[in-house]
Short mmCIF file of C-alpha atoms in Angstrom, two decimals:
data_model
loop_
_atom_site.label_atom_id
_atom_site.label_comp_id
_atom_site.label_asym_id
_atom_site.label_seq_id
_atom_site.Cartn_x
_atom_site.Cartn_y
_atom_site.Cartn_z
CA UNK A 1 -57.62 23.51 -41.56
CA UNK A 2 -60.26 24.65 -39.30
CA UNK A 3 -62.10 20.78 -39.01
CA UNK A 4 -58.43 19.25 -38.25
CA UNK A 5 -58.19 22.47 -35.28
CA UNK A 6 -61.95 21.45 -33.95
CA UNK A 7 -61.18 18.06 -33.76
CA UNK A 8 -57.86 18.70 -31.81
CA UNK A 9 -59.83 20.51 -29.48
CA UNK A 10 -62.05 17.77 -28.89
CA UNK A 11 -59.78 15.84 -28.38
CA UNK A 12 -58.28 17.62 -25.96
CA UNK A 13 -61.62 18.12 -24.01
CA UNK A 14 -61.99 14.54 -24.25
CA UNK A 15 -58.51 14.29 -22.46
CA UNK A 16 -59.57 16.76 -19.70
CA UNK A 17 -62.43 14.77 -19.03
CA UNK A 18 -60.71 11.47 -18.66
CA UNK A 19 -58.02 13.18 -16.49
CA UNK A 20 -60.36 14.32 -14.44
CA UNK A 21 -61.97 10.68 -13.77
CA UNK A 22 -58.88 9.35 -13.12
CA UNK A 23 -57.64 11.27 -10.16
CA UNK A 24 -60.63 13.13 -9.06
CA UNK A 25 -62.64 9.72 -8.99
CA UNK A 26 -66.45 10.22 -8.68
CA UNK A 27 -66.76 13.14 -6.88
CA UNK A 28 -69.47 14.75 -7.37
CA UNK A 29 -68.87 18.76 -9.21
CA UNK A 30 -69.98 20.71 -6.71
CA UNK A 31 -67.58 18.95 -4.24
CA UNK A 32 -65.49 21.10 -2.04
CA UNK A 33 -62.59 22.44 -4.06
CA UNK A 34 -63.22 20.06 -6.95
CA UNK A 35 -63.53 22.47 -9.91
CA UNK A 36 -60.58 24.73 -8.95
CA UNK A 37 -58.20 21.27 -8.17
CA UNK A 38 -59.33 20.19 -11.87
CA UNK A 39 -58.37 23.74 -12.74
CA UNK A 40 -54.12 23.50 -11.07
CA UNK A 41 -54.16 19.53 -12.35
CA UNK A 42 -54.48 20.98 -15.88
CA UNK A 43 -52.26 23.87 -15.25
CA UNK A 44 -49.86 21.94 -14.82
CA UNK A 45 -49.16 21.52 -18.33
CA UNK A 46 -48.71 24.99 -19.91
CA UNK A 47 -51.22 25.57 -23.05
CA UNK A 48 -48.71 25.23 -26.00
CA UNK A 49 -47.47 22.17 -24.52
CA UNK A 50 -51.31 20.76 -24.45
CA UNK A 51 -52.12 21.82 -27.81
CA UNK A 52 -48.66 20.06 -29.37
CA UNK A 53 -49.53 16.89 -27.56
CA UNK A 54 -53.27 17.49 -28.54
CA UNK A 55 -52.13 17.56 -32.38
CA UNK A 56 -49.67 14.43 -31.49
CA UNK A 57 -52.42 12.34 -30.50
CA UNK A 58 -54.75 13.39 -33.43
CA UNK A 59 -52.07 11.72 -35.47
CA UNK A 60 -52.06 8.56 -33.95
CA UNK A 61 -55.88 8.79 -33.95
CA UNK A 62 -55.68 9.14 -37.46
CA UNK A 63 -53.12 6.27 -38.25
CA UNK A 64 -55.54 3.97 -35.98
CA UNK A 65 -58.51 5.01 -37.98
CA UNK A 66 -56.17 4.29 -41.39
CA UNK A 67 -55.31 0.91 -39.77
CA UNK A 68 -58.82 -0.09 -38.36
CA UNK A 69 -57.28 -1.01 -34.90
CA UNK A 70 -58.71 1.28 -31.50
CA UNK A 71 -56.23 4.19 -30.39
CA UNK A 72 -56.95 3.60 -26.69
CA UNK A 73 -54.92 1.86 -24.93
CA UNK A 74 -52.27 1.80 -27.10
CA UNK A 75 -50.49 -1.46 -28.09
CA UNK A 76 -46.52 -1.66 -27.54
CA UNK A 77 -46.95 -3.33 -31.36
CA UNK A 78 -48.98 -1.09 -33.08
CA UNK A 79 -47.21 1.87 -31.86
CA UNK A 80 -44.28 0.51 -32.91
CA UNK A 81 -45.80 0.38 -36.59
CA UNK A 82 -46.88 3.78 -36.37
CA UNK A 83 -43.34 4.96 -36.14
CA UNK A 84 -42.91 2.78 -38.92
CA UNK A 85 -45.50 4.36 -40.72
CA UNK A 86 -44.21 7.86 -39.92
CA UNK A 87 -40.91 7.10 -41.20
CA UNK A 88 -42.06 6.04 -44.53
CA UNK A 89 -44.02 9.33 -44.96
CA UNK A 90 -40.92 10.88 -44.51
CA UNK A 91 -41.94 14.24 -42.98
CA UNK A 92 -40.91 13.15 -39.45
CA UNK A 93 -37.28 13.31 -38.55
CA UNK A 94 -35.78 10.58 -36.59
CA UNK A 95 -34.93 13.98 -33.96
CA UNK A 96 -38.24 14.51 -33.63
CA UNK A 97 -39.73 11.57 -32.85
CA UNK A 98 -39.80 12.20 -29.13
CA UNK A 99 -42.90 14.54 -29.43
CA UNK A 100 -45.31 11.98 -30.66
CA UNK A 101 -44.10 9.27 -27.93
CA UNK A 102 -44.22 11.62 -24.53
CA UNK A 103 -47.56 12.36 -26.42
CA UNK A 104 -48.82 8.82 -26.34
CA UNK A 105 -46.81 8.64 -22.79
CA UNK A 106 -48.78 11.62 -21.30
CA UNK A 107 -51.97 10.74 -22.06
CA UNK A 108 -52.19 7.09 -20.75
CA UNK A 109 -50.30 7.82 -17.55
CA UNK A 110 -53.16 11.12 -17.43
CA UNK A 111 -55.73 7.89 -17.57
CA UNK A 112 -53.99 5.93 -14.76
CA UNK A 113 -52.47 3.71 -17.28
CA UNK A 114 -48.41 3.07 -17.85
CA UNK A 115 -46.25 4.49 -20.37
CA UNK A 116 -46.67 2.41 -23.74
CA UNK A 117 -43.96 4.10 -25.84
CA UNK A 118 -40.85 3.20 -23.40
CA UNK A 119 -39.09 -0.07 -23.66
CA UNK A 120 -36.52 -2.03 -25.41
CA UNK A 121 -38.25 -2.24 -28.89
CA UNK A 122 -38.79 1.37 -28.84
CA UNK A 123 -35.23 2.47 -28.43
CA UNK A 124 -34.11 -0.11 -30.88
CA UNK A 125 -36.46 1.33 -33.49
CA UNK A 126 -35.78 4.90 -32.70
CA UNK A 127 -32.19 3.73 -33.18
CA UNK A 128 -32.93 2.00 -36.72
CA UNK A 129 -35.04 4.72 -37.76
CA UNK A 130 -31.76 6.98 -37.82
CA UNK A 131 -29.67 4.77 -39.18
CA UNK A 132 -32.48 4.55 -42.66
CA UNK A 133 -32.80 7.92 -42.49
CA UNK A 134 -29.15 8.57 -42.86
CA UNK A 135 -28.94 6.03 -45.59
CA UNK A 136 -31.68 7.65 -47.26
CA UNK A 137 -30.71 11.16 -47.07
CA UNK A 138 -27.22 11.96 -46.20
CA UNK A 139 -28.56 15.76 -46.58
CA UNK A 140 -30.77 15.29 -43.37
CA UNK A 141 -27.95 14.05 -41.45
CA UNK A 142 -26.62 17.68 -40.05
CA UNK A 143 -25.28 18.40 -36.42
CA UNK A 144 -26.94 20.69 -34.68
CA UNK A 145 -23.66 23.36 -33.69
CA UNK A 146 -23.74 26.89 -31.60
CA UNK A 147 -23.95 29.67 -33.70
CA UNK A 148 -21.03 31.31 -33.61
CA UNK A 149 -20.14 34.76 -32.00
CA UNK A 150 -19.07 36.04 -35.59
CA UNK A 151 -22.37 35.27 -37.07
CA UNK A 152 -23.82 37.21 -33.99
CA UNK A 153 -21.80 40.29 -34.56
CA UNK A 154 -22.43 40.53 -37.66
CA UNK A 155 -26.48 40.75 -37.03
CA UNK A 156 -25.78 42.86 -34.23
CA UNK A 157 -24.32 45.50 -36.60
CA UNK A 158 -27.24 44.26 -38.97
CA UNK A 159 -30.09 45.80 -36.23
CA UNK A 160 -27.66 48.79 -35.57
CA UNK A 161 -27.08 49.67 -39.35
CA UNK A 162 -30.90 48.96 -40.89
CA UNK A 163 -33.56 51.00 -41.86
CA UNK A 164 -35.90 48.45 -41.78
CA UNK A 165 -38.54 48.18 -38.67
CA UNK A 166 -38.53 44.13 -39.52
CA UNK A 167 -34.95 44.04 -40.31
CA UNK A 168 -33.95 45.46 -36.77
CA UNK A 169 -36.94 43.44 -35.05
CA UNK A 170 -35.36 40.21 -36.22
CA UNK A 171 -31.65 41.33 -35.61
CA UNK A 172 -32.50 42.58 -32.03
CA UNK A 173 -34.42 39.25 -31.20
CA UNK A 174 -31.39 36.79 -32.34
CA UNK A 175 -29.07 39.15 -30.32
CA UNK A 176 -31.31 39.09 -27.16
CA UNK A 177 -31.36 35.82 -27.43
CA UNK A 178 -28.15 34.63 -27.73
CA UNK A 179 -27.10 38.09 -25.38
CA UNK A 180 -29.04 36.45 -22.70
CA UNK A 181 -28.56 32.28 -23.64
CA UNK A 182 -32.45 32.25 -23.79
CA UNK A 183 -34.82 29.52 -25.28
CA UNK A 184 -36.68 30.55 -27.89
CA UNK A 185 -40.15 30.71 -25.97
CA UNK A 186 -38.46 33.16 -23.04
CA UNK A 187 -37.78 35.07 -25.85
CA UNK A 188 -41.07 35.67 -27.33
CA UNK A 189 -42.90 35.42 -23.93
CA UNK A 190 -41.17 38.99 -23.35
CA UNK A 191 -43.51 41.91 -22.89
CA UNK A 192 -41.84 45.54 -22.77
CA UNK A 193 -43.11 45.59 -18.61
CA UNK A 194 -40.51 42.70 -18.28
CA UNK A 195 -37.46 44.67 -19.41
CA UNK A 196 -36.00 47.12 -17.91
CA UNK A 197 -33.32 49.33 -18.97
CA UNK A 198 -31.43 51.69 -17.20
CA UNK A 199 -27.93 53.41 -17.48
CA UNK A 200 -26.57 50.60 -15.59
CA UNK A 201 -27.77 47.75 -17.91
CA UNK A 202 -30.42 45.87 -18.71
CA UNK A 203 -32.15 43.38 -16.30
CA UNK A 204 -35.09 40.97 -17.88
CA UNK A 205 -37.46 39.10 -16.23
CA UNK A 206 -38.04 35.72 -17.49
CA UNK A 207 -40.91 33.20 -17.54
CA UNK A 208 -38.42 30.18 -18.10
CA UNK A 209 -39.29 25.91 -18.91
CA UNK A 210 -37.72 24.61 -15.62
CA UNK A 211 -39.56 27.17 -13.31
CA UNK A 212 -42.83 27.71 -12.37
CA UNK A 213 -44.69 31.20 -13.01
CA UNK A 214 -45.01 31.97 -9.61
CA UNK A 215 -41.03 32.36 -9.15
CA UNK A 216 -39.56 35.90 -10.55
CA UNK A 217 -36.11 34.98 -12.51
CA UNK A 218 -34.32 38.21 -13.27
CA UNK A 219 -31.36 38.40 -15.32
CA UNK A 220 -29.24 41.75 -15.63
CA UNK A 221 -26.62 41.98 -17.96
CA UNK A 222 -24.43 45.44 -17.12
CA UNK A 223 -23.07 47.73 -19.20
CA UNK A 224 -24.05 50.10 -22.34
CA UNK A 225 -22.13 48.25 -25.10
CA UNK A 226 -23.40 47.80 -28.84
CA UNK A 227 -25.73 44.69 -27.19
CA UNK A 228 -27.38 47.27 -24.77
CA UNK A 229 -27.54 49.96 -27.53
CA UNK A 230 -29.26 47.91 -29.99
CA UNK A 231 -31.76 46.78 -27.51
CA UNK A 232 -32.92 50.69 -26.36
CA UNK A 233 -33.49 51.13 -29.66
CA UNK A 234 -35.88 48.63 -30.41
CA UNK A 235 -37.85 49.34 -27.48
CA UNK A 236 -37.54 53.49 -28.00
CA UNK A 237 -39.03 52.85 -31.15
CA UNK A 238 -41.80 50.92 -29.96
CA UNK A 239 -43.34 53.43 -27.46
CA UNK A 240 -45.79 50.47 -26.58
CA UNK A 241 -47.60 49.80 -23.33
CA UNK A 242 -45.76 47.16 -20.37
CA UNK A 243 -48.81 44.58 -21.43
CA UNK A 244 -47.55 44.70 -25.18
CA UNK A 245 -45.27 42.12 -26.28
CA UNK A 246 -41.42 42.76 -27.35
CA UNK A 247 -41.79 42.33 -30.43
CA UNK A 248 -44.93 43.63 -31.70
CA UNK A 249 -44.44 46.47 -34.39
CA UNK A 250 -45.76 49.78 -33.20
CA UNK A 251 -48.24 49.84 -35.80
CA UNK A 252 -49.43 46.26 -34.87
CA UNK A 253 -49.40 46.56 -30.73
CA UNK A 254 -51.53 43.14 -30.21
CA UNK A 255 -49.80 40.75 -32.05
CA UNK A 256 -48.44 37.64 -30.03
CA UNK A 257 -45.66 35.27 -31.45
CA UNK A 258 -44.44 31.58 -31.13
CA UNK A 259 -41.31 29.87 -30.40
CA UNK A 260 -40.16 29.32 -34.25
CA UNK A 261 -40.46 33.01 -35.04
CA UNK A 262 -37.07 33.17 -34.05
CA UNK A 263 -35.63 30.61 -35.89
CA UNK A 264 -37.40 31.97 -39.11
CA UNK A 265 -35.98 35.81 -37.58
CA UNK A 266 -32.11 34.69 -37.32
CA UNK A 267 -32.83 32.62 -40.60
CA UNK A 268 -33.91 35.94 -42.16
CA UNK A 269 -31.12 37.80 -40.57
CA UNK A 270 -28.67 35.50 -42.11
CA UNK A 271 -29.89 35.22 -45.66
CA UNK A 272 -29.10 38.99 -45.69
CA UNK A 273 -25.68 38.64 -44.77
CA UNK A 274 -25.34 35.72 -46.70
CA UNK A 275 -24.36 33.72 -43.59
CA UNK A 276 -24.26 29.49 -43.85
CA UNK A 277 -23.17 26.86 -41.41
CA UNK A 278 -20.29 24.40 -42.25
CA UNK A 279 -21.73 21.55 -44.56
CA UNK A 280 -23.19 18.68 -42.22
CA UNK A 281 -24.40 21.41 -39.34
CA UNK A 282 -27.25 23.36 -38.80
CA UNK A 283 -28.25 26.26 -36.72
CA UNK A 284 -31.62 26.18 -35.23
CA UNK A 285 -33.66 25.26 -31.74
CA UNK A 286 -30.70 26.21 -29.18
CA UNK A 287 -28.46 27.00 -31.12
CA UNK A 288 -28.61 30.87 -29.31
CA UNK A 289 -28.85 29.72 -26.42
CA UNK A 290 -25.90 26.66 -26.91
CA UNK A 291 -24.04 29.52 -28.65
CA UNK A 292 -23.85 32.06 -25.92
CA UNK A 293 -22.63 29.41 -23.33
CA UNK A 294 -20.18 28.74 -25.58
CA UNK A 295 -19.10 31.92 -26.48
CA UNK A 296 -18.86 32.94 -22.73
CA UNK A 297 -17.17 29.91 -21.94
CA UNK A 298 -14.49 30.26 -25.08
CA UNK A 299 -13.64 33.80 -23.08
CA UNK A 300 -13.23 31.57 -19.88
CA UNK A 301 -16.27 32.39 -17.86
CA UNK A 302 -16.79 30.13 -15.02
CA UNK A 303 -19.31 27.45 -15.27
CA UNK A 304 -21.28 28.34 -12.40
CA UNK A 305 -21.21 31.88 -13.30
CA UNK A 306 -22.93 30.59 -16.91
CA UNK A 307 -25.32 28.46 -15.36
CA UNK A 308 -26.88 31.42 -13.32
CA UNK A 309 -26.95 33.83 -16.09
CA UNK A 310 -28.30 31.71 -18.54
CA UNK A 311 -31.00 30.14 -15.94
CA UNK A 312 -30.09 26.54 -16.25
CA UNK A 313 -30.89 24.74 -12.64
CA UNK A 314 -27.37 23.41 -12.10
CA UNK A 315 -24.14 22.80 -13.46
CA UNK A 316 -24.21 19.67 -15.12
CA UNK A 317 -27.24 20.50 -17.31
CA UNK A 318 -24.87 23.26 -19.04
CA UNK A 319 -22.56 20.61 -20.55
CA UNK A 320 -25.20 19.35 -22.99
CA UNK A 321 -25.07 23.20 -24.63
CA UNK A 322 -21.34 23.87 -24.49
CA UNK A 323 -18.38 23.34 -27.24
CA UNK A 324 -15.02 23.70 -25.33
CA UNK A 325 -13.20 23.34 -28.37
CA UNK A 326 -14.20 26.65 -29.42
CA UNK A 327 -11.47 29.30 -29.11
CA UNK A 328 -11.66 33.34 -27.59
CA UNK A 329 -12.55 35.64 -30.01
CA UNK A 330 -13.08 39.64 -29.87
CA UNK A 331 -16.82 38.98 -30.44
CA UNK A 332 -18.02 36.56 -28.07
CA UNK A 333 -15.96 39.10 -25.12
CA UNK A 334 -18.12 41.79 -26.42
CA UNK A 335 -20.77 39.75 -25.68
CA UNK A 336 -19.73 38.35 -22.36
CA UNK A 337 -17.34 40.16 -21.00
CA UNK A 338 -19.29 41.13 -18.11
CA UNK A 339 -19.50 37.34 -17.01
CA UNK A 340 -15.50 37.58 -16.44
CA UNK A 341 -14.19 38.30 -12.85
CA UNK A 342 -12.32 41.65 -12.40
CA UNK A 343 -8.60 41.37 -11.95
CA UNK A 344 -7.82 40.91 -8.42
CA UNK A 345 -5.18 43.57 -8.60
CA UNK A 346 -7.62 46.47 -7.65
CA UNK A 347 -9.11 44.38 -4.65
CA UNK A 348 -5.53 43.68 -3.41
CA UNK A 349 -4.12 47.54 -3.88
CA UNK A 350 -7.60 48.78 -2.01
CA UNK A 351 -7.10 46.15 0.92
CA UNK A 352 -3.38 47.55 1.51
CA UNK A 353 -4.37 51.10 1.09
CA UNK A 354 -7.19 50.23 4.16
CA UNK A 355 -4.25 48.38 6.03
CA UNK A 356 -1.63 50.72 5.82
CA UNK A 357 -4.49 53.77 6.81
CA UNK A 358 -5.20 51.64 9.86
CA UNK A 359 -1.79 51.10 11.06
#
């Protein structure tokens, strides 16, 4: 409602201001550099991720109120009845519990304070909170899995086949995504000025989670396959301006999106195929961007080589995201066959052909 989205804002300003106490001290406002150092401290933290902490911490503002006990600081013991609390309303799943606790986390090490959802207790709650959850409702207890390159084919010919605008929007977002292993929020950060296509490919530039803004990532995938196809279309039929997003309709050029419209978009993409995961998994989050590594690495693309397309800062951070049980298929090389090294047969034939003009 619009009082519960004032108060989360005043919250938040309340936040700022304490922040700005505890590391800025007493200095007067009109102190060299002051105002613009408050500015970077709270840049730090990108909006979205202020205003889901924001709405974290208006929860455990309102269990406090509920329970007549002050929010600030918070008690190892009372928190720990809050998650308590949160698991008998039963909206909050024990996999996203971790929200609400770097919520509480962030904001008393923001006041100079330590970190009062850590510890042994904690973990051994978290832990128990699982384990009645899965008693509970053996429905809830799904893995998350890759989605398969199958499923991904089949939405690719989806956007290619349609004559629906939203149809194709949806089909050509799940495909870019899992195309180019992105997170969900690269995805819908993507304005038409940050793609670029050519008759070589198509190179992206990406504002990603583990880098800041002021460093360009660029991606380019090469080739003009069905992936590279489907994508010119979408953006032919959009004629919009480099400031618009991706994925605004022509007809609507300003719209913005969020991270879960592409969840709800491949969601929508597979209810018209008819599409379902295995009983006991799910497809959501990563799942595009755990299903492309996988697919390229099913094909036998090199670690390294998936770790630079798909932006992750090393090698060992890819392992999380990948299924090597997962066998080749004629899909996922359509969609990464450009990740695959050449045959070295051509290199070797050139290299004699230089050697025997030289000799």
């Amino acid at each position: 409602t619009h009082r519960t989205g004032v108060r989360r804002l005043e919250r938040l300003e309340a936040w700022h201001s304490g922040l700005a106490d505890c590391f800025l001290g007493d200095l007067p406002p009109a102190f060299p550099g002051r105002e613009n150092a408050l500015k970077l401290l709270l840049a730090g933290r990108r909006a979205n991720t202020w205003l889901g902490y924001a709405s974290k911490v208006k929860r455990w503002h309102d269990f406090c109120d509920s329970a007549g006990i002050p929010a600030f600081p918070a008690r190892p013991e009372h928190i720990l009845c809050y998650l308590g609390y949160l698991q008998e309303e039963g909206r909050i799943k024990a996999s996203s519990l971790q929200p609400y606790l770097s919520a509480l986390n962030s904001w008393h090490v923001d006041m100079g304070l330590p970190k009062p959802a850590v510890g042994h207790a904690i973990t051994m709650l978290r832990r128990g909170y699982g384990e009645v959850q899965a008693e509970d409702d053996d429905e809830a207890v799904r893995a998350r899995r890759p989605i398969p390159a199958f499923v991904m084919r089949a939405i690719l010919d989806l956007g290619s086949s349609t004559g629906s605008v939203l149809v194709r929007r949806a089909a050509t977002a799940s495909v870019l995504c899992y195309a180019f292993m992105l997170r969900a929020d690269s995805c819908v950060r993507l304005k038409h000025r940050h793609v670029t296509v050519t008759t070589r490919g198509i190179t992206l530039q990406l504002q990603v989670k583990t880098r800041g803004r002021d460093v360009s990532t660029t991606v380019h995938r090469p080739g003009c396959d069905e992936v590279y196809h489907l994508i010119r279309l979408w953006i032919s039929a959009c004629s919009a301006d480099g400031a618009a997003s991706l994925w605004a309709l022509p007809t609507r050029p300003r719209d913005l999106f969020a991270s879960p419209c592409v969840g709800k978009w491949f969601q929508d993409c597979c209810d018209i195929l008819a599409l379902r995961p295995p009983q006991g998994e799910k497809w959501v989050g990563h799942s595009h961007r755990s299903g492309g590594a996988t697919g390229a690495l099913s094909i036998d693309a090199s670690l390294p080589v998936i770790a630079r397309f798909g932006v992750w800062d090393n090698i060992a951070s890819v392992q999380a995201y990948l299924d090597a049980s997962v066998g080749p298929s004629a899909d996922a090389l359509l969609f990464f066959e450009h990740l695959l090294k050449p045959s070295l047969d051509l290199a070797r034939a050139q290299l004699a052909q230089e050697r025997a003009a030289a000799s």
